[in-house]
XYZ file of C-alpha atoms in Angstrom:
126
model
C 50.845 -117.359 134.220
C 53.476 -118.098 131.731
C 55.020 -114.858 129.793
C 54.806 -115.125 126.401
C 57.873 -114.497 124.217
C 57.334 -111.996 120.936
C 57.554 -113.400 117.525
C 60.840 -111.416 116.688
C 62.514 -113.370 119.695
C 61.091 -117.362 119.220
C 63.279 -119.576 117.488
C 62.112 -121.497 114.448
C 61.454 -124.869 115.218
C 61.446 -126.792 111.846
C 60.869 -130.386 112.565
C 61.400 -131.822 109.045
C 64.705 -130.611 109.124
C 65.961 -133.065 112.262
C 65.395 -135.747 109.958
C 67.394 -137.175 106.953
C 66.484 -136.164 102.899
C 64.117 -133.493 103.975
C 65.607 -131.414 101.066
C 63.899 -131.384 97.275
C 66.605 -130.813 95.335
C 64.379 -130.030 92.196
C 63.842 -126.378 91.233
C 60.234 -125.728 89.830
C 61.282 -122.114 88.861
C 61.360 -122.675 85.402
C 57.543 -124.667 85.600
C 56.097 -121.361 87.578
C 57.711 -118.840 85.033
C 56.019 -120.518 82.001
C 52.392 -119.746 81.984
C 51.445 -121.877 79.081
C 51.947 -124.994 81.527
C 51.102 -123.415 84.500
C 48.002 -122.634 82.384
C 47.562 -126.248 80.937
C 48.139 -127.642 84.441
C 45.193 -125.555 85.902
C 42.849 -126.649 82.728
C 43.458 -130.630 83.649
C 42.879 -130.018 87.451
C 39.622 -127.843 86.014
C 38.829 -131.252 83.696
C 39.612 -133.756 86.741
C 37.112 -131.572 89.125
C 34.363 -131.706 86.213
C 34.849 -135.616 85.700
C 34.759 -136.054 89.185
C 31.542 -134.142 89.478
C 30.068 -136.021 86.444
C 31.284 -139.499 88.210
C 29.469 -138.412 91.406
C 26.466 -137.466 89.703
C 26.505 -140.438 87.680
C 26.865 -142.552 90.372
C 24.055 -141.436 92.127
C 21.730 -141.247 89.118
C 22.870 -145.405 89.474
C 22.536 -145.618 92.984
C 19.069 -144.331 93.273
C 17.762 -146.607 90.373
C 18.902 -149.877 92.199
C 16.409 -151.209 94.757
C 17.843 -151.540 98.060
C 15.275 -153.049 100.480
C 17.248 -153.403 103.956
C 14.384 -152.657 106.054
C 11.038 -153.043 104.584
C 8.799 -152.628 107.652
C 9.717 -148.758 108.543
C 9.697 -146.034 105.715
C 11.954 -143.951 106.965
C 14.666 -146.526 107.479
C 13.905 -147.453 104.071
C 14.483 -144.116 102.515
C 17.695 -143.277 104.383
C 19.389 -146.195 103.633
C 18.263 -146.055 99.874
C 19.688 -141.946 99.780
C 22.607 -142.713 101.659
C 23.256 -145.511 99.274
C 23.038 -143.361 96.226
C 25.228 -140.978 98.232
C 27.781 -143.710 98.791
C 27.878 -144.899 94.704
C 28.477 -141.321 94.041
C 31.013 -140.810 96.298
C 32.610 -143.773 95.491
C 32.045 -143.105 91.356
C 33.828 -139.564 92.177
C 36.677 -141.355 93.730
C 37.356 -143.625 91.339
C 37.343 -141.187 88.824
C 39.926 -138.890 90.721
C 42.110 -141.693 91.533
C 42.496 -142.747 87.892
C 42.959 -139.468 86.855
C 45.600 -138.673 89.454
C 47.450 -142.180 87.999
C 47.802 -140.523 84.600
C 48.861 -137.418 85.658
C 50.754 -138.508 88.066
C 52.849 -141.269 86.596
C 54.567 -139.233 84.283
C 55.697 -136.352 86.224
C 57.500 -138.908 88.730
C 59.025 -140.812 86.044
C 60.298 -137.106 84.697
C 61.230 -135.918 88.515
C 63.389 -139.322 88.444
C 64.752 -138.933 85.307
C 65.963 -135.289 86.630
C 67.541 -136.328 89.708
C 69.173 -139.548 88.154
C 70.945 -136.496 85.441
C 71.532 -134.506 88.722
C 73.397 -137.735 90.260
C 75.074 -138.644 87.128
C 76.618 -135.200 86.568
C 77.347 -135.157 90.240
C 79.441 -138.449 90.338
C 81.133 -137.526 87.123
């Protein structure tokens, strides 16, 4: 039976740090001290769950309205391929949503992230 070693005695095996530009050289102190964005960034995540949620539930009102008739000589078959396609309209009306939503979001904070560490390289070279 192997012995095992206390905490205060392992070593600290951090495998991200073996390889190359594991670092993030941007500091996000300043966005976690100011609560007014902290606070607006929390009310658009709040407004991307509740379009998502609408989306799904929108897609499924249109995916149970559509007649799907795969298998028309057993009921049952019938039913659970007409709920699981409502299921899969939502699902994929939810996704879409979140993916746009994650494109506007997301598009300018890595244009402002590069735009930071292009000043941090340009000071740096200077």
């Amino acid at each position: 039976m192997r012995k095992r070693i206390p905490l205060s005695q392992r070593e600290d095996y951090d495998v991200l740090a073996e390889f190359e530009g594991n670092d993030d050289p941007t500091d996000d102190t300043d966005f976690f001290a100011d609560r007014g964005r902290m606070a607006r960034s929390a009310g658009a995540t709040l407004a991307l769950m509740l379009l998502a949620a609408v989306a799904f539930a929108g897609g499924v009102a249109w995916g149970a309205t559509r007649e799907v008739s795969v298998a028309p000589g057993n009921a049952v078959w019938d039913i659970v391929i007409h709920i699981g396609f409502a299921v899969a309209c939502g699902l994929l009306a939810g996704a879409a949503v979140v993916a746009v939503g994650m494109l506007v979001i997301g598009i300018p904070y890595a244009r402002g992230k590069m735009a930071e560490t292009r000043a941090r390289n340009a000071r740096r070279g200077s």
